[in-house]
Coordinates of C-alpha atoms in Angstrom, one line a residue:
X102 CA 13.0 12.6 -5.4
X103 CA 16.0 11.5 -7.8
X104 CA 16.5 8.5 -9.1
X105 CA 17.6 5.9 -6.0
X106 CA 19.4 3.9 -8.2
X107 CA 21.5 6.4 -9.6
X108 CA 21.1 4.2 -13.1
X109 CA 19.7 6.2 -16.2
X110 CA 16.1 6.1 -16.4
X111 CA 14.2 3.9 -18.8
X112 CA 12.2 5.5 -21.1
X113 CA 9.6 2.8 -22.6
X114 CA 9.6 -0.3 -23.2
X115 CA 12.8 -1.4 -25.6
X116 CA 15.0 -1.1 -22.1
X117 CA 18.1 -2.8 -22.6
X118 CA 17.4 -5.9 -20.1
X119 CA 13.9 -6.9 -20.3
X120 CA 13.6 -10.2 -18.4
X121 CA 9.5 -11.2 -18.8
X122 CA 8.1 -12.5 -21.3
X123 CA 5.0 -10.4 -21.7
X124 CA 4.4 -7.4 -23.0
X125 CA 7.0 -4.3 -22.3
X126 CA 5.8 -1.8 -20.0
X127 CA 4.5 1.8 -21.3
X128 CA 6.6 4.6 -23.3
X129 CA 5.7 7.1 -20.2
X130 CA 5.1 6.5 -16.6
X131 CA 1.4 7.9 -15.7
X132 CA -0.9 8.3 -12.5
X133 CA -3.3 5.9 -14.6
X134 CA -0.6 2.8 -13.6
X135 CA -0.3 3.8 -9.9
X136 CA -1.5 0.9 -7.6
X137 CA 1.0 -1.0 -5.7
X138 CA 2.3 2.2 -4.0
X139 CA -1.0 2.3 -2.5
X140 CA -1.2 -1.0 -1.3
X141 CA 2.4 -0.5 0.4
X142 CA 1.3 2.5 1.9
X143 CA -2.2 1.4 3.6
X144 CA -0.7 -1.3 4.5
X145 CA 2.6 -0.4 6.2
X146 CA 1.3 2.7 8.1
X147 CA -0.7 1.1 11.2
X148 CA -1.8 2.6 14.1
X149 CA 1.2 1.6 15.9
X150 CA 2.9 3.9 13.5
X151 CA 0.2 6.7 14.0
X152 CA 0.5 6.8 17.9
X153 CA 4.2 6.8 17.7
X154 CA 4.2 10.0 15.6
X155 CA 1.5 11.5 17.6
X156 CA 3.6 10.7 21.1
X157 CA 6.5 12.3 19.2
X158 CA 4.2 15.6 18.4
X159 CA 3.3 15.1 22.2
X160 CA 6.7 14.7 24.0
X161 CA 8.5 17.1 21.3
X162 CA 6.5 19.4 19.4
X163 CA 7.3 19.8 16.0
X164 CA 11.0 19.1 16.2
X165 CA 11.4 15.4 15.3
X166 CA 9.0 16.8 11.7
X167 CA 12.8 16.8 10.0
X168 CA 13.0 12.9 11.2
X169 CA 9.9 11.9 9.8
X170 CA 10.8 12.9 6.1
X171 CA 14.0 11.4 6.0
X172 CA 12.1 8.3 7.5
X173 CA 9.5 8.7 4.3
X174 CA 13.3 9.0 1.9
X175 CA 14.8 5.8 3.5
X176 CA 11.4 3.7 2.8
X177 CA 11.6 4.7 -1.1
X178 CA 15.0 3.3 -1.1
X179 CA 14.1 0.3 0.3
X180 CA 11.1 -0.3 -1.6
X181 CA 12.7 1.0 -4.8
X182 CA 15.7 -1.5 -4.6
X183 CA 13.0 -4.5 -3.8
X184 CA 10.6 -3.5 -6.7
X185 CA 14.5 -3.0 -9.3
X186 CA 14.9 -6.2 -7.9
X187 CA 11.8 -7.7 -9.2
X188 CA 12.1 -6.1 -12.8
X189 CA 15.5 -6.2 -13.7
X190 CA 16.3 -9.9 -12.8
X191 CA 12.5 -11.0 -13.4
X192 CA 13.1 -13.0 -10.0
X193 CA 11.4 -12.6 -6.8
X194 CA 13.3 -11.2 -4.1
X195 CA 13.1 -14.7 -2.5
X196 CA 14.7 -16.3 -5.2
X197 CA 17.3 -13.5 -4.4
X198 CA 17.4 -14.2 -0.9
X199 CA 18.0 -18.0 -1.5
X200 CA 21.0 -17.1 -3.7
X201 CA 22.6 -15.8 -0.8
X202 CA 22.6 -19.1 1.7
X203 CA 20.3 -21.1 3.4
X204 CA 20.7 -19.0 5.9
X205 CA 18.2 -16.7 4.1
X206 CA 15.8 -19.3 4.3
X207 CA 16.1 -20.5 7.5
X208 CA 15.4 -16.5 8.8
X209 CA 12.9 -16.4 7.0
X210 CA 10.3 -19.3 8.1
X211 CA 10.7 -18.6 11.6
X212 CA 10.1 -15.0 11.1
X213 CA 6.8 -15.5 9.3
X214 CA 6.1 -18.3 11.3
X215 CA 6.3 -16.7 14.6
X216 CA 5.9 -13.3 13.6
X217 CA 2.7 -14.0 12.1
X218 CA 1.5 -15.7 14.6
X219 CA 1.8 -12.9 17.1
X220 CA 0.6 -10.4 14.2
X221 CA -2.4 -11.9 13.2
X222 CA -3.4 -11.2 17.3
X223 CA -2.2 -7.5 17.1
X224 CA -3.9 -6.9 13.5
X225 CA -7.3 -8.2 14.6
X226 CA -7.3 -6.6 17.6
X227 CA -6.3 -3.2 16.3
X228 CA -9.2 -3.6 13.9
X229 CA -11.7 -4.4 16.4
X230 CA -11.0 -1.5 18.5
X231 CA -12.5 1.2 16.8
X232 CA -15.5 -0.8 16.0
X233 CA -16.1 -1.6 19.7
X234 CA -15.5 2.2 20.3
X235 CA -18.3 2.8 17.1
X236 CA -20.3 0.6 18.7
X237 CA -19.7 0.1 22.2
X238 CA -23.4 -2.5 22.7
X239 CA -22.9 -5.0 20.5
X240 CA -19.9 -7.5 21.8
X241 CA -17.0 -7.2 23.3
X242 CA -13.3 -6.3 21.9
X243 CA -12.5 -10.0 21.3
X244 CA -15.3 -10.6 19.5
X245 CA -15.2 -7.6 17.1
X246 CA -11.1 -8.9 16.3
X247 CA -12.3 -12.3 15.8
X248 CA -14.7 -11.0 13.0
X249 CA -12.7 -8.5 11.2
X250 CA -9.7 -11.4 10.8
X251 CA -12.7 -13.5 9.7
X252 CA -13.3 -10.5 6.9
X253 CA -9.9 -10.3 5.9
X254 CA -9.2 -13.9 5.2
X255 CA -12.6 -14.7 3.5
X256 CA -12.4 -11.3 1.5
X257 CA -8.2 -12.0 0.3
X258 CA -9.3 -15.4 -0.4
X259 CA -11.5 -15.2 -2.5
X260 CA -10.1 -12.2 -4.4
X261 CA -7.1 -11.6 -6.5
X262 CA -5.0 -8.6 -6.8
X263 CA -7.2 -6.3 -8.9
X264 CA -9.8 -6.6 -6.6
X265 CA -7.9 -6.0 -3.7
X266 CA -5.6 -3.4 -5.1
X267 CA -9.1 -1.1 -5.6
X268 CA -10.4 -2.1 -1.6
X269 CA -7.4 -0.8 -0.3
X270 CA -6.8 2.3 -2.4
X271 CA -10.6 3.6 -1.2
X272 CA -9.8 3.0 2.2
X273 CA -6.8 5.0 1.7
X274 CA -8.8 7.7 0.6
X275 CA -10.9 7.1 4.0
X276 CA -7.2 7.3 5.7
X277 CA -5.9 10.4 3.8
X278 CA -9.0 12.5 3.9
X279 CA -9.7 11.9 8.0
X280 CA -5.7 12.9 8.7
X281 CA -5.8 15.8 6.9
X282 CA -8.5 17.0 8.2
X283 CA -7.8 16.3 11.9
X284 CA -4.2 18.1 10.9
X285 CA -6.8 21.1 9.5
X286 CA -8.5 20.8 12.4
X287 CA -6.3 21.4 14.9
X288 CA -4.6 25.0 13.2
X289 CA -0.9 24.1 12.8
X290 CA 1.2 26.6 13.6
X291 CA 3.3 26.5 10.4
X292 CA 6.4 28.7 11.3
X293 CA 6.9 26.3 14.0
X294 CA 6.4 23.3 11.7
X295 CA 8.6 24.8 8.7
X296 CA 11.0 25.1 11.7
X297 CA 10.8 21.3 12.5
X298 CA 12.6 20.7 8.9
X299 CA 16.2 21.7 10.5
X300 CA 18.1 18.5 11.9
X301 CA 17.9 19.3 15.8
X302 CA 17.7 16.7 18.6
X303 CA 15.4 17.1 21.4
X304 CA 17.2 18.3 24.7
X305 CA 16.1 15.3 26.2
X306 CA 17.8 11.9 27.4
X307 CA 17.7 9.4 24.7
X308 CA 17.0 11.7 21.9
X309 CA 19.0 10.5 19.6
X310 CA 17.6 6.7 20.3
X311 CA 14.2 8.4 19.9
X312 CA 14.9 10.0 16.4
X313 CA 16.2 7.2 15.0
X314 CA 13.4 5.3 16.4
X315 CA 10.7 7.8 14.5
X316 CA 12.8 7.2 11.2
X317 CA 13.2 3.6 11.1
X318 CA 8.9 3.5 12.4
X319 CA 7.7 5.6 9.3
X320 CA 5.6 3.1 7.5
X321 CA 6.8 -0.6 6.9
X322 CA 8.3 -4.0 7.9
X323 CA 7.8 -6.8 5.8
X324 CA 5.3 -5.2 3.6
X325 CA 8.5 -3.9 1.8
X326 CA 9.9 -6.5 0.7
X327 CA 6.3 -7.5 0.1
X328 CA 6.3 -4.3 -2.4
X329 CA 7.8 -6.3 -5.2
X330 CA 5.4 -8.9 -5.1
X331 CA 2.3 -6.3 -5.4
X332 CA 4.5 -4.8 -8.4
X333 CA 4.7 -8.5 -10.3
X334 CA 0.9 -9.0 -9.2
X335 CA 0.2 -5.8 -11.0
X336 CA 1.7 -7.5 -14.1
X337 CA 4.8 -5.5 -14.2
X338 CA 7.5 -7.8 -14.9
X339 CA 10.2 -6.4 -16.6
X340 CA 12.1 -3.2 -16.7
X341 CA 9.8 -1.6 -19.3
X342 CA 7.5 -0.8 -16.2
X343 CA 10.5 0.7 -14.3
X344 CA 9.7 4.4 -14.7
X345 CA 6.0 3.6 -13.2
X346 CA 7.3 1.6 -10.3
X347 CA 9.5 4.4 -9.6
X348 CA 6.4 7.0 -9.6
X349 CA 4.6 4.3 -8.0
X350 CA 6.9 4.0 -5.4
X351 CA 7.3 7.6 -4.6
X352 CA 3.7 8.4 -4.3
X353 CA 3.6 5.4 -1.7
X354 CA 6.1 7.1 0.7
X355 CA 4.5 11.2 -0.4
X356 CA 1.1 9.4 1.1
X357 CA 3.1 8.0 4.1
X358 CA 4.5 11.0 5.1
X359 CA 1.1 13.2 4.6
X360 CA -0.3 10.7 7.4
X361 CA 2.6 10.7 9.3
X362 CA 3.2 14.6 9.3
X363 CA -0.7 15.3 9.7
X364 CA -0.8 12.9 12.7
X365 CA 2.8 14.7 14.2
X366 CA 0.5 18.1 13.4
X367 CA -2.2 16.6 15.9
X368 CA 0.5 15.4 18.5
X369 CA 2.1 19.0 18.7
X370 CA -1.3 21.2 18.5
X371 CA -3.4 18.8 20.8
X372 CA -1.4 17.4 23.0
X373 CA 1.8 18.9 23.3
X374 CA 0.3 22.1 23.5
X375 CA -1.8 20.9 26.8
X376 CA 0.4 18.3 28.0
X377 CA -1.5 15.7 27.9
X378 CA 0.1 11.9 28.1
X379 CA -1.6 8.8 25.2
X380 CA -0.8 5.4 26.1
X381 CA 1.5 4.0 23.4
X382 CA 0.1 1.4 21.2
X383 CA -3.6 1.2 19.7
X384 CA -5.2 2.4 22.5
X385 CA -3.8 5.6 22.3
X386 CA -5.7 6.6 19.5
X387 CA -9.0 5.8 21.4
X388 CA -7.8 8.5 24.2
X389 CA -7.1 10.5 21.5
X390 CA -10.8 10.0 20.2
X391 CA -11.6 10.6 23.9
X392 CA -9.7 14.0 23.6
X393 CA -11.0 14.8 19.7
X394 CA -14.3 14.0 21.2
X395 CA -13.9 17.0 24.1
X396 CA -12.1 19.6 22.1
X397 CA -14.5 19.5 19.0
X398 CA -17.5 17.2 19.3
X399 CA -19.1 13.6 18.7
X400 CA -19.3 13.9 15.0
X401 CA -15.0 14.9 14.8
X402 CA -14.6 11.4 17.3
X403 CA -16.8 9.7 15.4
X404 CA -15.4 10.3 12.1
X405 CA -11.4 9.6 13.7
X406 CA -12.8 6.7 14.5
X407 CA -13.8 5.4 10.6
X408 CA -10.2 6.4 9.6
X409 CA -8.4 4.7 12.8
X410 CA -10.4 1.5 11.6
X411 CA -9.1 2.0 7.8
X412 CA -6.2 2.1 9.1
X413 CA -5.7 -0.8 10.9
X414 CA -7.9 -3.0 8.6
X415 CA -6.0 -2.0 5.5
X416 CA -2.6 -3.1 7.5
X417 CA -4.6 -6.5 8.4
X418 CA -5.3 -7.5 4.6
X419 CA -2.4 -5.6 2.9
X420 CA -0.3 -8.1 5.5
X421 CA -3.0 -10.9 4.8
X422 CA -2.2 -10.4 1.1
X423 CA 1.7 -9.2 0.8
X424 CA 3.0 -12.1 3.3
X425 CA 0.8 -14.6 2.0
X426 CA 1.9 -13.8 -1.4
X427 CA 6.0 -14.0 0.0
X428 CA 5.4 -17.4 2.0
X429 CA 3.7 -18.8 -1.3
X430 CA 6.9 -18.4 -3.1
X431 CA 9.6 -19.4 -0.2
X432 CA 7.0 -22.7 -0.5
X433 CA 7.4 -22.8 -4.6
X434 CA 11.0 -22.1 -4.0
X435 CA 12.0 -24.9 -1.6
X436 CA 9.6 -27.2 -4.1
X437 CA 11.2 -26.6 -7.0
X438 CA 14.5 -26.4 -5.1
X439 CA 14.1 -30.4 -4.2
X440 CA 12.7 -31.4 -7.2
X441 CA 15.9 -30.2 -9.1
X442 CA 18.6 -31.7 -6.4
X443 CA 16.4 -35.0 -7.1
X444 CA 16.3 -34.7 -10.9
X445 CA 20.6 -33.2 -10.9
X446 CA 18.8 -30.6 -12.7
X447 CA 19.3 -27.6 -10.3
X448 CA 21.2 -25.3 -12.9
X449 CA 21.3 -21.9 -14.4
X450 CA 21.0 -21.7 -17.9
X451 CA 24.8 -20.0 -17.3
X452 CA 25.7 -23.4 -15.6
X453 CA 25.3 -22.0 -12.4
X454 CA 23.7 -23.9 -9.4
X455 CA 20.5 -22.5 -8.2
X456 CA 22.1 -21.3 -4.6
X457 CA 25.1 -19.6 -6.3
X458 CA 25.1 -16.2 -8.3
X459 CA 22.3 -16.6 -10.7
X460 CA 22.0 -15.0 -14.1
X461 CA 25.0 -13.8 -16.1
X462 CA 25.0 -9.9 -16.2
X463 CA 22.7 -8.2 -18.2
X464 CA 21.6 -11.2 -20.4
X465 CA 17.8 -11.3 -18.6
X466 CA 17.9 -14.4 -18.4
X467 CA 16.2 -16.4 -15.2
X468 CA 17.7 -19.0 -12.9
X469 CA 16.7 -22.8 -13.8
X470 CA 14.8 -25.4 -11.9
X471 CA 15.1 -23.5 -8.4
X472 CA 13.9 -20.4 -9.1
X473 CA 10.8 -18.8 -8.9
X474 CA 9.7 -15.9 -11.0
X475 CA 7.7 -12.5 -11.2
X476 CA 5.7 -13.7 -14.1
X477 CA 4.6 -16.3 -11.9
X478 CA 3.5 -14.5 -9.4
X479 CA 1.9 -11.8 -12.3
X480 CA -0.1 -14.9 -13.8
X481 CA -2.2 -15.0 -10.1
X482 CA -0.9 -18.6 -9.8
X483 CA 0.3 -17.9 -6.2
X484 CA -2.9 -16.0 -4.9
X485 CA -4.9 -19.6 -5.8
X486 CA -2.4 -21.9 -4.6
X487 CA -1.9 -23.7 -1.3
X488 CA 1.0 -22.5 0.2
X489 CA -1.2 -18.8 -0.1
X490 CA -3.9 -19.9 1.5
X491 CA -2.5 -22.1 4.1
X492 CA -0.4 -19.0 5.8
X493 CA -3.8 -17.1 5.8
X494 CA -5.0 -19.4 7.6
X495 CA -2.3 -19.3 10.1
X496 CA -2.7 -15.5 10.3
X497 CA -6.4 -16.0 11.4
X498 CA -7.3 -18.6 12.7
X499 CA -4.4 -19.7 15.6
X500 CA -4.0 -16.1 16.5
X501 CA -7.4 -16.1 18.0
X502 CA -6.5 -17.8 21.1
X503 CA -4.0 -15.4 21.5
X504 CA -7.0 -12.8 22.0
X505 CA -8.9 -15.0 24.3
X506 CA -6.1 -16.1 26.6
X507 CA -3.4 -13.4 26.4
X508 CA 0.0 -13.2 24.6
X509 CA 2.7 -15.8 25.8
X510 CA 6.0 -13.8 27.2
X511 CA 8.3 -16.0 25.2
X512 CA 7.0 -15.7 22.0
X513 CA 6.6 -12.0 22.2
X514 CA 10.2 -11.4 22.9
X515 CA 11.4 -13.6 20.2
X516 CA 8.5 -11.8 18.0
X517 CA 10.2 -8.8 19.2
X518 CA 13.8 -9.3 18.1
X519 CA 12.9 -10.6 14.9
X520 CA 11.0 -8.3 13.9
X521 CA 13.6 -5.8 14.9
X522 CA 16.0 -7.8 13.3
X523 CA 14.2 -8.1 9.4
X524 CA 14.8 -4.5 8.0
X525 CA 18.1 -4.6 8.9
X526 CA 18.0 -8.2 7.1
X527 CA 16.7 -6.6 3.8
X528 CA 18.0 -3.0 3.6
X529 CA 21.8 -5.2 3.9
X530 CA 20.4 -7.9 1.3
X531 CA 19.1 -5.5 -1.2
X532 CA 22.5 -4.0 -1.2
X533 CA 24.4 -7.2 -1.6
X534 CA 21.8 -8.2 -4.6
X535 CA 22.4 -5.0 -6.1
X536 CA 26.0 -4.9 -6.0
X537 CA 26.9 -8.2 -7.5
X538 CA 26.7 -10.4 -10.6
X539 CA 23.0 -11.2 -10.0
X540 CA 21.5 -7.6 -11.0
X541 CA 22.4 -7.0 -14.7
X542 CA 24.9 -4.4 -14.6
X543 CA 23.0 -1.4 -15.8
X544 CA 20.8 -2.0 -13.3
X545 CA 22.8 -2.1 -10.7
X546 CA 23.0 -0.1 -7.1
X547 CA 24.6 3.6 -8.1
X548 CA 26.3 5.7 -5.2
X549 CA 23.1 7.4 -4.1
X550 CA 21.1 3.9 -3.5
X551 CA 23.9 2.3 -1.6
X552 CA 24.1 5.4 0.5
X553 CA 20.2 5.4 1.3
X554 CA 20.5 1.6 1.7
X555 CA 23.7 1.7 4.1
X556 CA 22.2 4.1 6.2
X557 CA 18.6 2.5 6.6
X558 CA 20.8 -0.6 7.5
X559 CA 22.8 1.0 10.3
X560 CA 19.8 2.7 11.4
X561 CA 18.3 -0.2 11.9
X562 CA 21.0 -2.2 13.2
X563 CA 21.0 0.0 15.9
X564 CA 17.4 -0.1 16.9
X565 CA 17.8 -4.0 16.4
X566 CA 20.5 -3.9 19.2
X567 CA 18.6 -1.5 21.5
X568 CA 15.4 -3.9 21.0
X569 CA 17.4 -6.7 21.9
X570 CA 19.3 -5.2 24.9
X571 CA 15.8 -3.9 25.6
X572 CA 14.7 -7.3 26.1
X573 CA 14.1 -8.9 29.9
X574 CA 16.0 -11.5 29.1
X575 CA 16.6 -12.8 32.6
X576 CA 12.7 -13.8 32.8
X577 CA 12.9 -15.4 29.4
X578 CA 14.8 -18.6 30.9

């Protein structure tokens, strides 16, 4: 894909605007760097996401394939801008958030707060239920969610980045071999699905509700604002390493939409084909190893199975991780925040107060007392420190009475709108941070990364609306 920005390229590491302090990035970008791609990947694609692309194979055939690509191009935008973000200011995109208003803060703890709450449920359930499909003897669902949270938290704890960035790119490969060959399996008929790259709506009500919906669901929430952080945990932190995040980046959303379009494949061949109806959610996919189970045999069901569970569990600790990681340095943020309102020593080194515009244009320089860094987060500080492991706590361990004594109806609605409501909150951000004095100027949004970014905002304003007007809002009071 082109450049998003629409910036010239760097080409090593003398790039005018280096903001860290460590070593420039490499003279070429190279497969041999890829990593935080992955991580965004496995962990944005769920089995939420899966299901939905396989009821849109069901309901429309092949004919929403167009709506999953362009789904695949307005993640790269949006994980490009947060990752240019990152490098070319050598802030974290919370520290660019902050700049904004306090609004930015204040939407922010209650999202993670109640959204993670409700998440942590959903992710240790998801995981659980392909292990109590595995093994259908040993305890029930609850049980199996309850342990694979208890994995996740013990296994991010007590690992940093590196460690985690090679877990998650082999269960990946788990992911990426298991759709393909279940696309394989099922004999795609490939005029029809050449055909499915023209822009037509189904002739159906809602359609064009339903199309946006498959584009804004291809692979991500949080976890991309979340990309920057991986990208600065890698040890990228300045604009030498832009090339590589920018290959990095694009092989995240190329893997996304190979699961994406072999899971559509699956929908269209298996069940379009026979009309037959999944459940929405994660128990669709165990009908649909009910139905693989049928059509081809034990060993095919079993083996969907083992990729349905990387799948999920890769979303659980990439989210365990990525959020973590975010929360850590709102925490660090609103520290360092007081302690320079106590100390009157809240400036830029521009003169600038910490909640204004932040560095002068192109001089790489950081924000003062408030601000938080990527070479922070590159030195592992974050991963050991309490803020980190106090929100992986609260993914685990509250969440689990949630599985024991079902979801409460309030919550979920308000975990419902503002979770609808975030991407619409960053793709608008991003291009506010891009455009102004607080991105040097050559690194600055050109005309094809505000388009991408303007559309994945309307999208999503759109399907915020809809999710709120969707809302039974008479029961909530």
């Amino acid at each position: 894909m082109a450049d998003t920005s629409g910036n010239a390229d760097t080409t090593g590491s003398t790039a005018t605007g280096d903001t860290g302090k460590g070593p420039a990035g490499p003279r070429k970008s190279s497969w041999k760097y890829i990593g935080p791609g992955i991580v965004v990947a496995a962990t944005g694609v769920g089995a939420g996401d899966l299901v939905a692309t396989l009821i849109a194979g069901s309901n429309f055939g092949y004919t929403l394939l167009w709506a999953a690509v362009i789904g695949c191009l307005v993640k790269i935008s949006l994980a490009e801008a947060a990752g240019r973000w990152h490098l070319s200011t050598g802030r974290t995109l919370f520290d660019g958030w902050a700049s904004l208003g306090r609004w930015t803060s204040w939407f922010f703890v209650v999202y993670v707060v109640i959204w993670g709450f409700v998440y942590g449920a959903a992710a240790m359930s998801s995981s659980g239920l392909p292990l109590q499909a595995l093994f259908p003897d040993v305890m029930d669902l609850e049980w199996w969610a309850v342990l694979t949270g208890l994995v996740g938290v013990v296994f991010v704890w007590f690992n940093k980045y590196a460690v985690f960035e090679k877990v998650m790119t082999v269960l990946v490969g788990v992911m990426f071999v298991v759709t393909v060959y279940l696309a394989i399996r099922v004999t795609p008929n490939l005029g029809d699905a050449f055909a499915g790259l023209l822009p037509v709506l189904p002739d159906e009500k809602d359609s064009i509700l339903n199309t946006l919906g498959l584009i804004g669901g291809v692979g991500g929430t949080i976890t991309l604002a979340a990309y920057g952080y991986w990208v600065n945990a890698k040890g990228w932190t300045n604009t030498g390493w832009m090339k590589v995040m920018r290959l990095d980046n694009r092989v995240a959303y190329i893997t996304t939409g190979i699961f994406v379009i072999s899971m559509l494949f699956v929908g269209a061949e298996l069940l379009h084909a026979s009309n037959v109806a999944i459940a929405s959610g994660d128990k669709g996919l165990i009908q649909l190893g009910d139905i693989l189970e049928d059509e081809y045999g034990t060993a095919t069901a079993k083996f969907f199975l083992i990729g349905f569970f990387a799948t999920s569990f890769t979303s659980l600790i990439g989210v365990w991780h990525g959020v973590s990681l975010m929360f850590a340095d709102f925490v660090e943020r609103y520290r360092k925040d007081r302690a320079g309102r106590a100390t009157g020593e809240g400036k830029t080194p521009a003169g600038k107060a910490t909640s204004g515009e932040g560095p002068t244009p192109g001089d790489g320089s950081t924000s003062g007392e408030g601000s938080t860094s990527g070479e922070e987060v590159a030195s592992g500080a974050r991963e050991r420190s309490w803020p980190f492991r106090a929100y992986l706590l609260w993914l685990t361990f509250p969440p689990i009475v949630l599985l024991f004594q079902g979801e409460p109806f309030r919550l979920i609605i308000l975990y419902g709108v503002l979770g609808a409501a975030f991407l619409p909150f960053l793709a608008l951000t991003l291009v506010w941070l891009l455009n102004s004095s607080r991105t040097p100027a050559e690194w600055r949004n050109g005309l094809l990364s505000n388009s991408m970014l303007t559309i994945a905002g309307l999208i999503f304003v759109v399907l915020c609306v809809k999710q709120i007007w969707d809302q039974p809002w008479s029961e909530f009071f």
